[in-house]
Short mmCIF file of N, CA and C in Angstrom, two decimals:
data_model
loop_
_atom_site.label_atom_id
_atom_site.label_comp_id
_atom_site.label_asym_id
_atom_site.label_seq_id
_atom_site.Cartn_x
_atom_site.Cartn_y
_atom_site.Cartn_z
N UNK A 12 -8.96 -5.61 -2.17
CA UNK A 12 -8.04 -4.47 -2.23
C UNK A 12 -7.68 -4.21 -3.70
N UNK A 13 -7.88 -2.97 -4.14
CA UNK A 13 -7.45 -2.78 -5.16
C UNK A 13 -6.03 -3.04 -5.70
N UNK A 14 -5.47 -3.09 -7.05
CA UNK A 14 -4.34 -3.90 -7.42
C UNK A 14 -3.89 -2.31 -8.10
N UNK A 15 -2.71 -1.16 -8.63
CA UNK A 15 -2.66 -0.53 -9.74
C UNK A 15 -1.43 -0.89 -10.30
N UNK A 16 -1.58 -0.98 -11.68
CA UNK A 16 -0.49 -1.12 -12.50
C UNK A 16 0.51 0.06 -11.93
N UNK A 17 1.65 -0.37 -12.27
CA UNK A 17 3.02 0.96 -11.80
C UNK A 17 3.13 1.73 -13.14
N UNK A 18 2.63 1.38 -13.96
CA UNK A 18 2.44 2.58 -15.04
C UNK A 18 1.12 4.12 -14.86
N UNK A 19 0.32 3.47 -14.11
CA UNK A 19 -1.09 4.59 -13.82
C UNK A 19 0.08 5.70 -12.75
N UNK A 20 1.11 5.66 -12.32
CA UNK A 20 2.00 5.90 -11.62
C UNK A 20 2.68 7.19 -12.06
N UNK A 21 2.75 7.21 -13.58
CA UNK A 21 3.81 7.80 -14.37
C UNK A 21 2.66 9.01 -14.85
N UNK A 22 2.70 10.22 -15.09
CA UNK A 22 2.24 10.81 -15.56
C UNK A 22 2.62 10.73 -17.28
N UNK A 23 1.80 9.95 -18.52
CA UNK A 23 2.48 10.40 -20.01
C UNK A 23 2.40 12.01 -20.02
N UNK A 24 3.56 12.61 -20.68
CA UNK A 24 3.76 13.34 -20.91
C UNK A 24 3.97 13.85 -22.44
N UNK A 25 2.81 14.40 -22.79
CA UNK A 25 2.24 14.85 -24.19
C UNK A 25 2.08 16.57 -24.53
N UNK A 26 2.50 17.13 -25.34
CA UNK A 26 2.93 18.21 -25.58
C UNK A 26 1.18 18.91 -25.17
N UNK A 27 1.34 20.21 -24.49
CA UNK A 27 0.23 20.72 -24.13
C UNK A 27 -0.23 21.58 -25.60
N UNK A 28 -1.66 21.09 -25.78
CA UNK A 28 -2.35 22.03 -26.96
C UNK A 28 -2.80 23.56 -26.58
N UNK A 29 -2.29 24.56 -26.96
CA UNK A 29 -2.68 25.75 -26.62
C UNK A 29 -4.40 25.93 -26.94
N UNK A 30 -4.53 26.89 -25.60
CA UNK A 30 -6.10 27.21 -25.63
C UNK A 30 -6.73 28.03 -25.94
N UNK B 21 -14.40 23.28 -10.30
CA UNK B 21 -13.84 22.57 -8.89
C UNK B 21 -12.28 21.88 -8.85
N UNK B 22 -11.18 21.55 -8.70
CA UNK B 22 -10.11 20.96 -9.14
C UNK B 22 -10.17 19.57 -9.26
N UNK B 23 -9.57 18.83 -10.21
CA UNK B 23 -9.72 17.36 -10.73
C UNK B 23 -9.31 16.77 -9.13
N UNK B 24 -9.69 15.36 -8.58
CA UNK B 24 -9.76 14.51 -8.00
C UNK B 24 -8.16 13.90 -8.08
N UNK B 25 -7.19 13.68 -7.05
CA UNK B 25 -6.29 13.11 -7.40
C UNK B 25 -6.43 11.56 -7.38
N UNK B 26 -5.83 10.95 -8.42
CA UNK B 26 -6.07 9.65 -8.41
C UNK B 26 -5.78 8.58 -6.96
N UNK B 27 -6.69 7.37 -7.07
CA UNK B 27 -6.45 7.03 -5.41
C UNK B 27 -5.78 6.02 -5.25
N UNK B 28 -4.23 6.12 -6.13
CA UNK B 28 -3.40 5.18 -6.09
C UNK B 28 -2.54 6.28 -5.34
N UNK B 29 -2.41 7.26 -5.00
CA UNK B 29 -1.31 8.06 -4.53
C UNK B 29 -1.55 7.75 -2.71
N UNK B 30 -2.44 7.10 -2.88
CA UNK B 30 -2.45 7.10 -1.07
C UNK B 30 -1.60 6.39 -0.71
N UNK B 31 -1.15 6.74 0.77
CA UNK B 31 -0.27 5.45 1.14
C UNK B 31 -0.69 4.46 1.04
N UNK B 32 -0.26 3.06 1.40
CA UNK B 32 -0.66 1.76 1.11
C UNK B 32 -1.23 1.33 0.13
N UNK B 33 -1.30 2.49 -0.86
CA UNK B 33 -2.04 1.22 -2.20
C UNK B 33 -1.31 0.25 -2.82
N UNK B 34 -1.85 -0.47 -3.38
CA UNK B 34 -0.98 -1.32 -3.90
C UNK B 34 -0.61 -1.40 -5.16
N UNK B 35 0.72 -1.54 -5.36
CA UNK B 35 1.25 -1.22 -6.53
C UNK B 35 1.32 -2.78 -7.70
N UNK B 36 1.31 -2.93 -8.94
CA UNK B 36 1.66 -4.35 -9.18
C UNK B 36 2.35 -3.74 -10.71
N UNK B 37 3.48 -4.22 -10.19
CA UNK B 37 4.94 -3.96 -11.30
C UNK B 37 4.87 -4.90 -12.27
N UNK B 38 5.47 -4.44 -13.43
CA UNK B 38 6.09 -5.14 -14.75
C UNK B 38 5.90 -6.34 -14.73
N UNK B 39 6.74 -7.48 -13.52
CA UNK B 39 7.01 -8.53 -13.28
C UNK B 39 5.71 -9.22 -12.63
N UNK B 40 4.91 -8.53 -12.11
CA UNK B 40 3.74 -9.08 -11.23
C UNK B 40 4.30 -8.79 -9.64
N UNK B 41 5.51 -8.52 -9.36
CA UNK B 41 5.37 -8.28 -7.72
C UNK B 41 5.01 -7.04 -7.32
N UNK B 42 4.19 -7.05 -6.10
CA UNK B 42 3.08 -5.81 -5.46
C UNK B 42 4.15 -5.39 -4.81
N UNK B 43 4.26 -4.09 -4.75
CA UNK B 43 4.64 -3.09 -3.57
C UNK B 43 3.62 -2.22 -3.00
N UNK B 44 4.09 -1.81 -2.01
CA UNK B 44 3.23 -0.25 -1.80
C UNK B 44 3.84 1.04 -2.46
N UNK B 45 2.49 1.70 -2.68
CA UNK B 45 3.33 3.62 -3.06
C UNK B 45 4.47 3.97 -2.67
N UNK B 46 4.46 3.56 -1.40
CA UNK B 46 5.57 4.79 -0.49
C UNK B 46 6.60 3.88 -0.56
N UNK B 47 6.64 2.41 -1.26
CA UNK B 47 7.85 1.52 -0.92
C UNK B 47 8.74 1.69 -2.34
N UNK B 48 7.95 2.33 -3.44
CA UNK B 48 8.81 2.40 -4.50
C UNK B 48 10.27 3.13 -4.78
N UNK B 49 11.22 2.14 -5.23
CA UNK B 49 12.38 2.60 -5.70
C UNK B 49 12.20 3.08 -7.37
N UNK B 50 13.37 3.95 -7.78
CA UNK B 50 13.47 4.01 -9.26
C UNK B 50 13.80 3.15 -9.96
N UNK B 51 14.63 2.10 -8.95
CA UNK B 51 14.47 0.67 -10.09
C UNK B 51 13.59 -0.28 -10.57
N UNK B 52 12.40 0.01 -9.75
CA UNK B 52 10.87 -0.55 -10.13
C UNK B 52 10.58 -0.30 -11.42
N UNK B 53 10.45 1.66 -11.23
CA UNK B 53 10.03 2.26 -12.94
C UNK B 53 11.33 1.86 -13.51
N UNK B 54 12.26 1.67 -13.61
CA UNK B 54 13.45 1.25 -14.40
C UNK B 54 12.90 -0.24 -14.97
N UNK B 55 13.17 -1.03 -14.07
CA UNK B 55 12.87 -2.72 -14.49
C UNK B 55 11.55 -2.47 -15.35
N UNK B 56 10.32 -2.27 -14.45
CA UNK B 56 9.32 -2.32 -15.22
C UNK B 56 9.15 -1.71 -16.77
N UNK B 57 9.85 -0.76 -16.59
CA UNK B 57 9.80 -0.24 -18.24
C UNK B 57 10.83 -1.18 -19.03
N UNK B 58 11.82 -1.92 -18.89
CA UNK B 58 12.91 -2.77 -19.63
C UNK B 58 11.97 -3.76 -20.29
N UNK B 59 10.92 -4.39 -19.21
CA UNK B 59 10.62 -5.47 -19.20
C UNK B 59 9.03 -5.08 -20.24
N UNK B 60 8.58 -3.88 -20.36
CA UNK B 60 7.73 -3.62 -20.93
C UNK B 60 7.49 -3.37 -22.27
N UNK B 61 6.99 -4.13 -23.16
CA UNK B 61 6.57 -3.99 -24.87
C UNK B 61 6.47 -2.84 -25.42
N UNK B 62 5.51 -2.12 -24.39
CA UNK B 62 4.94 -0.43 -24.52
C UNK B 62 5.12 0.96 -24.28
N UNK B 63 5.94 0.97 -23.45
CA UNK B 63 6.53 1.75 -22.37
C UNK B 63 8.38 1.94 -22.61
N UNK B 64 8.40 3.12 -22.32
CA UNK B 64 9.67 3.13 -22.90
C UNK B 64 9.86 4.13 -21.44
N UNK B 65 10.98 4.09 -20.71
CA UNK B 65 11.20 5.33 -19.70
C UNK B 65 11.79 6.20 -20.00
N UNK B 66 11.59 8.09 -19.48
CA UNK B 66 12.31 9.06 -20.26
C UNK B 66 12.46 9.68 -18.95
N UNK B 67 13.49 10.74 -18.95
CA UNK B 67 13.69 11.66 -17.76
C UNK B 67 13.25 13.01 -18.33
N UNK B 68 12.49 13.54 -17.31
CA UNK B 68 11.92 14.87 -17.39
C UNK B 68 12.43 15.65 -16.71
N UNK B 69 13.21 16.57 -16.86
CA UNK B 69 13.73 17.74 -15.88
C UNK B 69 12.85 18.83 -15.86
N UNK B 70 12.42 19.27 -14.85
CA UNK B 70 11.72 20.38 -14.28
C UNK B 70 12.52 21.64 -14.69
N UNK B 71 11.91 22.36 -15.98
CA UNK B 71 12.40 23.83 -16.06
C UNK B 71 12.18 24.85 -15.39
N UNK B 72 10.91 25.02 -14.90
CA UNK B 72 10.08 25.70 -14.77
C UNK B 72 8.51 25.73 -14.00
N UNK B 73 8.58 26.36 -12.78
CA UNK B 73 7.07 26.05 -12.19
C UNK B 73 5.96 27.09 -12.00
N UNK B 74 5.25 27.54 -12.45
CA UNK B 74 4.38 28.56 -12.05
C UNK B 74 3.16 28.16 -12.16
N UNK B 75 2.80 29.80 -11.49
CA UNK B 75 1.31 29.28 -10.72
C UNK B 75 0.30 28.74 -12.04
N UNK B 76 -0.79 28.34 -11.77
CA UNK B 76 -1.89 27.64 -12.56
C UNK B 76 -2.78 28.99 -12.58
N UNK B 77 -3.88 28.07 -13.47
CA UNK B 77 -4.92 28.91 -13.72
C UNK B 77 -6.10 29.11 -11.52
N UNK B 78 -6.20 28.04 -11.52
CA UNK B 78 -6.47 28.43 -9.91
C UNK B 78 -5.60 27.90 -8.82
N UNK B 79 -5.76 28.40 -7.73
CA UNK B 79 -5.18 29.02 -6.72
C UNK B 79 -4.20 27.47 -6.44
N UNK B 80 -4.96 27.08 -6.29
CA UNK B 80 -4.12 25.48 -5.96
C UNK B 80 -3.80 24.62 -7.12
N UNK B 81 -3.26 25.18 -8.51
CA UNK B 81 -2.65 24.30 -9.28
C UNK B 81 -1.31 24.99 -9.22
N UNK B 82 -0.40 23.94 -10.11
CA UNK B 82 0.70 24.81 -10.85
C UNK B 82 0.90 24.39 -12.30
N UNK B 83 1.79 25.33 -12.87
CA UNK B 83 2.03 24.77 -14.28
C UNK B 83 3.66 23.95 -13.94
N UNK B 84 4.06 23.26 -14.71
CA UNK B 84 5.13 22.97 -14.92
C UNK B 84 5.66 22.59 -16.14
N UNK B 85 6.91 22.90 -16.46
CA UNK B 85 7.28 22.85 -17.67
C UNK B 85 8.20 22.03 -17.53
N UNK B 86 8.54 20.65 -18.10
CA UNK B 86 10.04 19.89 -18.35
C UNK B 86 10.58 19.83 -19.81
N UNK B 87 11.76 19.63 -19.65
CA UNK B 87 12.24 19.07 -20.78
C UNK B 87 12.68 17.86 -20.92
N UNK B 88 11.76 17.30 -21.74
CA UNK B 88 11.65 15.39 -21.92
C UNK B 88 12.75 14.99 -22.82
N UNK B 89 13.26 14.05 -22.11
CA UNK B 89 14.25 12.99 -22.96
C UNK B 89 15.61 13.53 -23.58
N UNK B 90 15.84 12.64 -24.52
CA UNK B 90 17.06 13.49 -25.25
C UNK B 90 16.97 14.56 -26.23
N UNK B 91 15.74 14.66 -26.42
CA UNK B 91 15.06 15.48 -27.74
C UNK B 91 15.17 17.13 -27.08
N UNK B 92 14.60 17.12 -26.15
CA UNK B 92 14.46 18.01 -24.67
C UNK B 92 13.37 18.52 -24.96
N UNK B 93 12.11 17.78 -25.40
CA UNK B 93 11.11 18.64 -25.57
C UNK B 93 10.38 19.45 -24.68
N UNK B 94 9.59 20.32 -25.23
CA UNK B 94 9.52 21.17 -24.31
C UNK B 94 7.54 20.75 -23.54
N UNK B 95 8.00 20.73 -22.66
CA UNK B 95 6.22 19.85 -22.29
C UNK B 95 6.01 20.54 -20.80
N UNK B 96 4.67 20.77 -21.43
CA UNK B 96 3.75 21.64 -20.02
C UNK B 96 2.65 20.93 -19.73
N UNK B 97 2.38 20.52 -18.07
CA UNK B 97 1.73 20.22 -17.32
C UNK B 97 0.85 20.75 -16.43
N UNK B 98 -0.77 21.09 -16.36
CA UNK B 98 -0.92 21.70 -15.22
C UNK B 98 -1.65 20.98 -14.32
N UNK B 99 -0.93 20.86 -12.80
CA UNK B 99 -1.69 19.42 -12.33
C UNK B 99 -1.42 20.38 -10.69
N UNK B 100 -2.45 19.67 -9.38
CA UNK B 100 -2.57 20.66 -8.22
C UNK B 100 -1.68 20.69 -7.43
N UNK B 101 -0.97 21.64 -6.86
CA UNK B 101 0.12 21.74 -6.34
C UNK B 101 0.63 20.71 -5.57
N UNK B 102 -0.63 19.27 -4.86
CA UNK B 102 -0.20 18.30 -4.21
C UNK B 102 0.44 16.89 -4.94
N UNK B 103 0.07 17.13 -6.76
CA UNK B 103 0.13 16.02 -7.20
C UNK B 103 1.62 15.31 -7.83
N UNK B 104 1.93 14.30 -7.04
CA UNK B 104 3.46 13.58 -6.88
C UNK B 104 3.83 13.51 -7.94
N UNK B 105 5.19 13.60 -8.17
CA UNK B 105 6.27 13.10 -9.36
C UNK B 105 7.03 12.49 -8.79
N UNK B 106 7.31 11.34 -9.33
CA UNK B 106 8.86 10.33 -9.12
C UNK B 106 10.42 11.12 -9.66
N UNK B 107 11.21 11.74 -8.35
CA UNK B 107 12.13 12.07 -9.01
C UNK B 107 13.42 10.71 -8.75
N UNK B 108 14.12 10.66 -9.92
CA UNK B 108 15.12 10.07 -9.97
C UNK B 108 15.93 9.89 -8.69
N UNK B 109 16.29 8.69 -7.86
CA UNK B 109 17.38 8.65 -7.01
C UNK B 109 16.54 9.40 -5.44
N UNK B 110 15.78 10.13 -5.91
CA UNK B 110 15.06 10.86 -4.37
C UNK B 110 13.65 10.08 -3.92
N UNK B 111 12.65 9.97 -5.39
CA UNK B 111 11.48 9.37 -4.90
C UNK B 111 10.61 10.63 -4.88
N UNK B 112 9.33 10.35 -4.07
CA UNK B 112 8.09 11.44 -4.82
C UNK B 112 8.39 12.24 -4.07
N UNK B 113 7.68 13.27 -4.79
CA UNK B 113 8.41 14.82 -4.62
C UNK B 113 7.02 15.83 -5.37
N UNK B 114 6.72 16.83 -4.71
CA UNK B 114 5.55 17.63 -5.32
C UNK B 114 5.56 18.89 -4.87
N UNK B 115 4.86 19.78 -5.59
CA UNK B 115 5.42 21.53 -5.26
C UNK B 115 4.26 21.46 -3.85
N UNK B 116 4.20 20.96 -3.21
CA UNK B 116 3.67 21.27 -2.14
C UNK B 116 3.82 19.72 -1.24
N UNK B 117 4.69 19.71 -0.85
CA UNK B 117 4.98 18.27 -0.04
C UNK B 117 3.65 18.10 1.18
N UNK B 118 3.77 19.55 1.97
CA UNK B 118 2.96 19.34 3.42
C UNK B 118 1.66 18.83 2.99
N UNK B 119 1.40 19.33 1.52
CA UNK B 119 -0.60 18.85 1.37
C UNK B 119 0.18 17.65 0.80
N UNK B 120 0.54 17.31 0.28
CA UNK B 120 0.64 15.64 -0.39
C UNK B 120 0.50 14.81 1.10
N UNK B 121 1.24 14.92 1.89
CA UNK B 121 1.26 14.46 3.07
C UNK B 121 -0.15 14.50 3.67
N UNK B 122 -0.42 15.59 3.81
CA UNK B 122 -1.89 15.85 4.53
C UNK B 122 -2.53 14.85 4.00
N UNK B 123 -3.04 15.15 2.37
CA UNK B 123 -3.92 14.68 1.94
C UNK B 123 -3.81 13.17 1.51
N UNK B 124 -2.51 12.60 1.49
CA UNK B 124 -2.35 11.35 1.27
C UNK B 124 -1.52 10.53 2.11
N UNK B 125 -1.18 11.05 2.75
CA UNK B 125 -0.19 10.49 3.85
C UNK B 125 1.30 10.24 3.34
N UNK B 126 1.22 10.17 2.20
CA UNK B 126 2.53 9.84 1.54
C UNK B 126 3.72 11.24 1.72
N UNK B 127 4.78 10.68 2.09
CA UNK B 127 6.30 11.52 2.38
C UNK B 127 6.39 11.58 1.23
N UNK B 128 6.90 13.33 1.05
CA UNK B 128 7.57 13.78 -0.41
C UNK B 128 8.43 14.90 0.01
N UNK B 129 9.45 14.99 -1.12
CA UNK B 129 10.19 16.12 -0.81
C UNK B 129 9.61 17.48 -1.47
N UNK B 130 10.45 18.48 -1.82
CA UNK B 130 9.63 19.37 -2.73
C UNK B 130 10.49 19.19 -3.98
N UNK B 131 9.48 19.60 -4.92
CA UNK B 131 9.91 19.22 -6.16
C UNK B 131 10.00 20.48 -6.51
N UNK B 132 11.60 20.60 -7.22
CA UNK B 132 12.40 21.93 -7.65
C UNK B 132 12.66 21.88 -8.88
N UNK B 133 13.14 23.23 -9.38
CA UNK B 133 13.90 23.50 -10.63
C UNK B 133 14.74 22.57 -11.30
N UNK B 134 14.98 21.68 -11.97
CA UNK B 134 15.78 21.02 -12.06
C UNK B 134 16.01 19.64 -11.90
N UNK B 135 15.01 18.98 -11.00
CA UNK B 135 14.89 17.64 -10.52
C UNK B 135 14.19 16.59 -11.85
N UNK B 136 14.88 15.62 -11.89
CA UNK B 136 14.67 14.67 -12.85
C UNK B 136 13.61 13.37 -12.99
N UNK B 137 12.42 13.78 -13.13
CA UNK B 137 11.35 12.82 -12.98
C UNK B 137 11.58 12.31 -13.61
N UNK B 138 10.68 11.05 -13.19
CA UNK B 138 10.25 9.83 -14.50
C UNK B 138 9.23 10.18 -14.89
N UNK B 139 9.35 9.87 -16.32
CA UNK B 139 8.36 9.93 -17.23
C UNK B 139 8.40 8.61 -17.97
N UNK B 140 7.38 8.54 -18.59
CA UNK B 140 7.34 7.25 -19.81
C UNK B 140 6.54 7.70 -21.20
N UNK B 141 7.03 7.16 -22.31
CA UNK B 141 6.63 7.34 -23.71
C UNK B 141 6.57 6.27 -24.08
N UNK B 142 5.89 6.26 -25.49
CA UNK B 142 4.98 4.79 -25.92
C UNK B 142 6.33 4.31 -26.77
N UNK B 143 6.53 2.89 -26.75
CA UNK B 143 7.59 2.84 -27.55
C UNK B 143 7.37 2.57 -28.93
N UNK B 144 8.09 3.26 -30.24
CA UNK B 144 7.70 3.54 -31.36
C UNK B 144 7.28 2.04 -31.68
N UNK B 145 6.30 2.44 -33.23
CA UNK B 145 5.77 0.91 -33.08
C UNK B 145 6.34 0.86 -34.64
N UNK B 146 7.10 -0.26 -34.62
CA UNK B 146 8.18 -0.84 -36.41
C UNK B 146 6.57 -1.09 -37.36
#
């Protein structure tokens, strides 16, 4: 069974680069 | 085609916290992401309030906009209308609860204007 860290959990949230 | 949601959001996966004890998805409290981030070198926890939600570039995303931390930065997300956020004190929550459910089995509320996710940032390095 797979194990996931409780951080893969959290979305980081990093300023979006315009496209 | 839309990105794949990751396959920790299903029910029963297993979670393994800060400390090393496993939970499941659907068993998490906010004091998990709380402890685990105290206890973490790297990780620092921030609250994200939901400003703002609109539609995405296709049919089944959305954008969302929060304002992070104390700084209140301004940060945009575009992720598919099923994909969960941890809100503070409520638990996961996503602009479309019924497909989160569908598609993952996992209970969510809907995630609104205003609601205070967790987020995490790297903690500055001395």
């Amino acid at each position: 069974v797979p194990v996931f860290p409780w951080h893969s959990l959290v979305p980081f949230l990093a300023p979006t680069q315009s496209d | 085609s839309p990105v794949a949601l990751p396959p920790f959001f299903m029910r029963g996966s297993i979670i393994q916290l800060a400390d090393g004890e496993l939970k499941r998805v659907e068993d998490l409290k906010t004091e998990d992401f709380i402890q685990s981030a105290e206890i973490s070198s790297e990780l620092k926890i921030d609250s994200s309030t939901v400003e703002r939600i609109d539609s995405g570039q296709s049919p089944n995303a959305v954008v969302i906009q929060f304002s992070v931390g104390e700084l209140k930065a301004q940060v945009c997300v575009e992720v598919l209308l099923e994909y969960p956020f941890f809100v503070f004190g409520q638990g996961w929550s996503s602009c479309c609860p019924d497909r989160t459910t569908q598609l993952f089995e996992l209970s969510c509320a809907k995630l609104c204007v205003g609601d205070v996710c967790v987020s995490l940032t790297l903690r500055s390095l001395r």
